[in-house]
Tab-separated table of C-alpha atoms in Angstrom:
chain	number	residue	atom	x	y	z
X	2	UNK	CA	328.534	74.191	300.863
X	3	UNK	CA	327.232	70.731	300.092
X	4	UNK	CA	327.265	71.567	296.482
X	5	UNK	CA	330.889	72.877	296.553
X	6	UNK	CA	331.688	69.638	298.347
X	7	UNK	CA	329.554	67.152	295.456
X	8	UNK	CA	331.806	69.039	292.887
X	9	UNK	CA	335.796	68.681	294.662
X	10	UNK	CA	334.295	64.823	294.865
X	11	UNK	CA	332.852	64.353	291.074
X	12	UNK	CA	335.954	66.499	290.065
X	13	UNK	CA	338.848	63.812	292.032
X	14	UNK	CA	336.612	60.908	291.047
X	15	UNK	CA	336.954	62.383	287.367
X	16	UNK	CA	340.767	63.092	287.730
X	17	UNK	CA	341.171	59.466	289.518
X	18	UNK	CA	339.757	57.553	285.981
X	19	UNK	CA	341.377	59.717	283.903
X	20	UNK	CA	344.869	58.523	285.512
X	21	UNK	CA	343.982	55.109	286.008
X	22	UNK	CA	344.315	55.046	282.094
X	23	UNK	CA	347.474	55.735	282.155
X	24	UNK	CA	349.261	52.370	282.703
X	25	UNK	CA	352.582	52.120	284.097
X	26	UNK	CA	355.200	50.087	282.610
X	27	UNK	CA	358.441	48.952	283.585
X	28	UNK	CA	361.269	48.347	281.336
X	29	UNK	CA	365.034	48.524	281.420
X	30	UNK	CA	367.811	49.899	278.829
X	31	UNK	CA	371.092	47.947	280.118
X	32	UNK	CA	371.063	47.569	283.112
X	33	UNK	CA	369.339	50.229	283.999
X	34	UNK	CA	365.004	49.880	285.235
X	35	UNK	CA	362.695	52.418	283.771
X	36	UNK	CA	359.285	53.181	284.712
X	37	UNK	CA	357.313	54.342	281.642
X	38	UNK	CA	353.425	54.843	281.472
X	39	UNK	CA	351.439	53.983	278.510
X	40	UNK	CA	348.124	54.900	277.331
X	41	UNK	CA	346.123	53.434	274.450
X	42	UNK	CA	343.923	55.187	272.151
X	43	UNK	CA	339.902	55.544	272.953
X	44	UNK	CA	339.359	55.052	269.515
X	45	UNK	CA	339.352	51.875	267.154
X	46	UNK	CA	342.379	52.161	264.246
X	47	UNK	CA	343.575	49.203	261.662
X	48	UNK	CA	347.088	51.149	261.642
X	49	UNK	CA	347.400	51.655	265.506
X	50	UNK	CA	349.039	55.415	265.180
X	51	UNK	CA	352.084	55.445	267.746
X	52	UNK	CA	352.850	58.344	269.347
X	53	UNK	CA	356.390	58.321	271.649
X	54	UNK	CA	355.812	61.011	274.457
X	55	UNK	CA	359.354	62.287	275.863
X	56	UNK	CA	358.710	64.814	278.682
X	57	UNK	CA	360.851	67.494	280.136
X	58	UNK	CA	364.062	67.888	282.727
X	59	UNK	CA	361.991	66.585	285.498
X	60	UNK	CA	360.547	63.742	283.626
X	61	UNK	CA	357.556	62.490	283.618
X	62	UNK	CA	355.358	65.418	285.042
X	63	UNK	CA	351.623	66.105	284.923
X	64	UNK	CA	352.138	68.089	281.741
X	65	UNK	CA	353.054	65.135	279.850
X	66	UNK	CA	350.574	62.651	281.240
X	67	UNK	CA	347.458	65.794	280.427
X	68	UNK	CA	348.934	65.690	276.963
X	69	UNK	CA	349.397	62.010	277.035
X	70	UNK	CA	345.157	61.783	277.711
X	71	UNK	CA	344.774	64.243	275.151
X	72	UNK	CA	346.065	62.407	272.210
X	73	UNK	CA	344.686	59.165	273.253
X	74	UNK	CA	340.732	60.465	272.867
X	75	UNK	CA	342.140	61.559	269.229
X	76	UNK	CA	343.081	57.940	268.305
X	77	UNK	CA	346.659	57.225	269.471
X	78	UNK	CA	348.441	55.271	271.657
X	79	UNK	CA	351.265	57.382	273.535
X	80	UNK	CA	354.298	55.945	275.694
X	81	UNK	CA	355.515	58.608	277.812
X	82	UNK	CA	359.608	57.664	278.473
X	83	UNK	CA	361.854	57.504	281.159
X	84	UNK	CA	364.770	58.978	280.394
X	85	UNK	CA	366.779	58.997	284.004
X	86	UNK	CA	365.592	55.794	285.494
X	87	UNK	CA	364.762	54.274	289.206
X	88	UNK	CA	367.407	55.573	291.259
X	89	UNK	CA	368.480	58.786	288.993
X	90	UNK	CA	365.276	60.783	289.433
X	91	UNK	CA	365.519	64.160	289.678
X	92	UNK	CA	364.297	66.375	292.552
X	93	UNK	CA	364.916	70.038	291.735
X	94	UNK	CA	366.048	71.896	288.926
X	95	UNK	CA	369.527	71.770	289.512
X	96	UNK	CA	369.610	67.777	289.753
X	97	UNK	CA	367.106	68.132	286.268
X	98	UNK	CA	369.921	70.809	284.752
X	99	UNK	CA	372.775	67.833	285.775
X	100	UNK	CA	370.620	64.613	284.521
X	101	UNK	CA	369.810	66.405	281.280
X	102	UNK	CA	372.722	68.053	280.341
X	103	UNK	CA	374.678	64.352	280.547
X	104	UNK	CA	372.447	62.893	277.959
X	105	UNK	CA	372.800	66.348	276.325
X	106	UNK	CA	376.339	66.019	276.225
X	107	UNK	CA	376.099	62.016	275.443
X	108	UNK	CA	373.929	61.934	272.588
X	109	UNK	CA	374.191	58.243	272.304
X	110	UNK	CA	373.054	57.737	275.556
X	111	UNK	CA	370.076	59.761	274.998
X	112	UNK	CA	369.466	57.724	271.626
X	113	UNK	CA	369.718	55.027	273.519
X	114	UNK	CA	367.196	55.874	275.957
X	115	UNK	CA	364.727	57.211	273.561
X	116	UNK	CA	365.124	54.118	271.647
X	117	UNK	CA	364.136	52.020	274.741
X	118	UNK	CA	360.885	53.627	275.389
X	119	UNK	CA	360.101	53.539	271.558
X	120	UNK	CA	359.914	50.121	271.776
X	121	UNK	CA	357.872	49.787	274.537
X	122	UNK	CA	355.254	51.595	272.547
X	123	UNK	CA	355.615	48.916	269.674
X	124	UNK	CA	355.110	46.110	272.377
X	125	UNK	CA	352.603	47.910	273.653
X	126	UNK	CA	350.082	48.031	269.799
X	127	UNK	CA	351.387	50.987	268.546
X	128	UNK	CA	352.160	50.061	264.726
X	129	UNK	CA	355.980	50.328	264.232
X	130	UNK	CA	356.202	51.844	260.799
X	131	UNK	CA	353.270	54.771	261.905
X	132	UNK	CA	355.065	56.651	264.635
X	133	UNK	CA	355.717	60.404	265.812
X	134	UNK	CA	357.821	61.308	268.174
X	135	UNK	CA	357.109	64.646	269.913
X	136	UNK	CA	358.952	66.176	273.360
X	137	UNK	CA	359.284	69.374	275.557
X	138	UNK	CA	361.867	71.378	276.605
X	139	UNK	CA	364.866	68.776	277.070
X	140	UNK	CA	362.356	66.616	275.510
X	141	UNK	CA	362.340	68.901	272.844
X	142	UNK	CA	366.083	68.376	272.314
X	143	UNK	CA	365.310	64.495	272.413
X	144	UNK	CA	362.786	63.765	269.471
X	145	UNK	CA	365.979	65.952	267.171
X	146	UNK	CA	368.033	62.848	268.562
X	147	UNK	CA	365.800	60.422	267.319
X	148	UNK	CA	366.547	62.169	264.197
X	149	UNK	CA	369.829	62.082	264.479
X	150	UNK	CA	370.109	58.933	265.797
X	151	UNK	CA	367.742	57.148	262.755
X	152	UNK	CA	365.538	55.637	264.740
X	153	UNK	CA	362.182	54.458	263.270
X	154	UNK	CA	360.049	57.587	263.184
X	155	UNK	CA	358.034	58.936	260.831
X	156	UNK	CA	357.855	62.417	262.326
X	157	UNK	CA	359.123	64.746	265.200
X	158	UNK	CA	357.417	67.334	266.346
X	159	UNK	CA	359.137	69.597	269.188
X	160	UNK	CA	358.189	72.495	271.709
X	161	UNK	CA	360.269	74.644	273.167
X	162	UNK	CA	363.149	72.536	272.875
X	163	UNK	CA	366.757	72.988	272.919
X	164	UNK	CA	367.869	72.409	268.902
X	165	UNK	CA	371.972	72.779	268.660
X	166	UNK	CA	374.506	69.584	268.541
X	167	UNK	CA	378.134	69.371	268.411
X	168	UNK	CA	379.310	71.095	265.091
X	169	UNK	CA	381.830	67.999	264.856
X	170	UNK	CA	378.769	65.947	264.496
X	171	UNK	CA	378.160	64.703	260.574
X	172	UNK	CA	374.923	65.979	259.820
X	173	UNK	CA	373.448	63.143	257.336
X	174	UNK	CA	369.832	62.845	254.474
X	175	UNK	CA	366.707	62.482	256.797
X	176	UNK	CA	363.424	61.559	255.087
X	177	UNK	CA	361.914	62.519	259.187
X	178	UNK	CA	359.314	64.994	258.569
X	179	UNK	CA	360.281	67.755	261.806
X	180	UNK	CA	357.836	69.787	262.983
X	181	UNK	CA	359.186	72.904	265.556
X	182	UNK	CA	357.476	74.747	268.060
X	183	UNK	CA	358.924	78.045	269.698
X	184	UNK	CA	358.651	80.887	271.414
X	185	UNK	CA	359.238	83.816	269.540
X	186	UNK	CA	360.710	85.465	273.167
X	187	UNK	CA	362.180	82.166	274.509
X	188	UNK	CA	365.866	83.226	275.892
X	189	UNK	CA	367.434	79.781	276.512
X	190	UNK	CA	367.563	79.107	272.765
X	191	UNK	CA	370.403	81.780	271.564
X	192	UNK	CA	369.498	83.005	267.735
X	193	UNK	CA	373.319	81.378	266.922
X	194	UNK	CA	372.022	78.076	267.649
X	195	UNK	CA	368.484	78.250	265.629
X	196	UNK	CA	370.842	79.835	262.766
X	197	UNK	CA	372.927	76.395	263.036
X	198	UNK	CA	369.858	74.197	263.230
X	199	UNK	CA	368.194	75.302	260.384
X	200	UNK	CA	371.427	75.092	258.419
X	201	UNK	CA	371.098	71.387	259.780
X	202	UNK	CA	368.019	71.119	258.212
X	203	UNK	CA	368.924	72.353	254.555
X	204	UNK	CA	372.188	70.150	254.841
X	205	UNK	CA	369.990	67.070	255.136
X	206	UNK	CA	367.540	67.963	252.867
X	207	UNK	CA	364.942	67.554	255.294
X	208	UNK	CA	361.119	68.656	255.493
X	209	UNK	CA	360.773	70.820	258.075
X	210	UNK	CA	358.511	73.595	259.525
X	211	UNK	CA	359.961	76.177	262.333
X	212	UNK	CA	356.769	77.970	264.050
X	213	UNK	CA	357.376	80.851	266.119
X	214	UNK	CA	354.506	82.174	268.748
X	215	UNK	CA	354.176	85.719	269.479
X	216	UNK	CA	354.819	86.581	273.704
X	217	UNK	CA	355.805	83.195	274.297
X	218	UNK	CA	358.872	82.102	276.469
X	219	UNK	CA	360.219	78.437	277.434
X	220	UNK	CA	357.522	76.169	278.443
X	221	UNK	CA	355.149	78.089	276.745
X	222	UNK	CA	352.157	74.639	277.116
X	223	UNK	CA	353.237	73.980	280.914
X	224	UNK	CA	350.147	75.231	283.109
X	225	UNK	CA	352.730	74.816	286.029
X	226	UNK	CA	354.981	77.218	284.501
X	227	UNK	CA	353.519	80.374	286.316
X	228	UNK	CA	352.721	83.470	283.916
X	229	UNK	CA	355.777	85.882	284.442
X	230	UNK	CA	357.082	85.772	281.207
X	231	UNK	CA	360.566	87.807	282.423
X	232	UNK	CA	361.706	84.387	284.140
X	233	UNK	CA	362.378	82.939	281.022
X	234	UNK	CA	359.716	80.205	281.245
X	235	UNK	CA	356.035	80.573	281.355
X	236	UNK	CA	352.651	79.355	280.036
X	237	UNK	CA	351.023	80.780	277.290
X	238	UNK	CA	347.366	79.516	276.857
X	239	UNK	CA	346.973	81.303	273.199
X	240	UNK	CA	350.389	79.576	272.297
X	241	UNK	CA	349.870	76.293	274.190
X	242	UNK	CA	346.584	75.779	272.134
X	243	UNK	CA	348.061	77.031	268.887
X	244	UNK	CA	350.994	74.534	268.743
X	245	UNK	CA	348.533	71.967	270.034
X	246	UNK	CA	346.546	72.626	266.742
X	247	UNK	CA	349.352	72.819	264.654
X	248	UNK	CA	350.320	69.335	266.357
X	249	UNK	CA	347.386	67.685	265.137
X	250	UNK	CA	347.837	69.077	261.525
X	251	UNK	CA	351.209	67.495	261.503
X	252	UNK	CA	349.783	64.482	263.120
X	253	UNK	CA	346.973	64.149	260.242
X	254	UNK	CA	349.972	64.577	257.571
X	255	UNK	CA	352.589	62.417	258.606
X	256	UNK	CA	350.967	59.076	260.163
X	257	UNK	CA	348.466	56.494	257.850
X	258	UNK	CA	345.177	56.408	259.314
């Protein structure tokens, strides 16, 4: 009993520190106040690799601030955004579904947004010429707007993200390296819209990589997604790891160390 006790203590005290690096940071877009968190890198790097963190529909969740820790004991700093703001945050799906489908629909706004955070992470040490921008689910759909939008990012890498835009949108040259992560089984990304995406891709000559994983649906790296694959969303350890790997391979390709 003791023991088990000694263990739930060590285990919260070790969970406690590991948050406590993650540093929150308030910031505003118009006049709109965001709440951010930021996280430099445990390692030592003369090019300060940047890496812009944009979470899912609920925003900032534990997911994001795991991976967050995660990249920061490889050598990066990360900014995870706010995309909704005090005042706007969601608390249930169907708020999430309304907030992101807005920006979805207002791609501008989401630029906007994205752009934002993306300086906070400059402000912060990141080095402004040597960052990646990577996102989940909506996200996901967010680091293609930072494409879209041109804003100052060397790479995007995306999982499980939503990847259509208006077809009345001009799709322009992008020198972005892209890297995309999905789940061969995912059911909220119709096969029309990866058909158009990719055709995105060729039009603007871009450098891109499309990586499917086997059994996986939506939210395939969320351990909070539960494991019942026929709801559409679910975590898949063998997948989460995978695209976590093939994250870092991108990583080690597209920023200067």
């Amino acid at each position: 009993m003791k023991k088990s006790i000694i263990l739930i203590v060590v285990a919260t005290l070790f969970s406690t520190v590991m948050n406590a690096q993650l540093k929150p940071v308030k910031y505003a877009e118009g006049n709109q106040t965001l709440n951010g968190l930021f996280i430099k890198s445990a390692k030592k790097s003369a090019n300060n690799l940047g890496i812009l963190l944009l979470p899912a529909w609920l925003g900032i969740d534990n997911a994001s601030k795991g991976i967050a820790q995660e990249l920061s004991k490889l050598g990066y700093h990360v900014f995870i955004a706010d995309i909704y703001g005090e005042g706007n945050y969601p608390t249930n799906t169907g708020e999430a579904g309304k907030q992101a489908g807005f920006y979805k629909s207002n791609p501008e706004a989401y630029q906007k947004r994205i752009n934002a955070a993306l300086q906070e992470l400059i402000k912060s040490g990141a080095n402004a010429d040597n960052i990646v921008a990577i996102g989940y689910c909506f996200g996901g759909t967010g680091v293609l707007e930072a494409v879209r939008g041109h804003l100052n990012v060397k790479g995007v890498a995306s999982f499980h993200g939503g990847l259509g835009k208006d077809a009345a949108r001009k799709t322009e040259p992008t020198s972005v390296k892209i890297l995309i992560c999905h789940g061969a089984d995912d059911p909220f990304v119709p096969k029309e819209e990866i058909a158009s995406f990719q055709q995105e891709m060729r039009d603007a000559k871009a450098d891109w990589q499309m990586i499917y994983y086997a059994n996986s649906v939506h939210s395939f790296t969320n351990p909070e997604a539960g494991n019942d694959n026929s709801k559409g969303a679910a975590y898949n350890a063998v997948a989460a790891k995978r695209s976590f790997d093939h994250l870092q391979l991108f990583l080690n390709e597209v920023l200067k160390k």
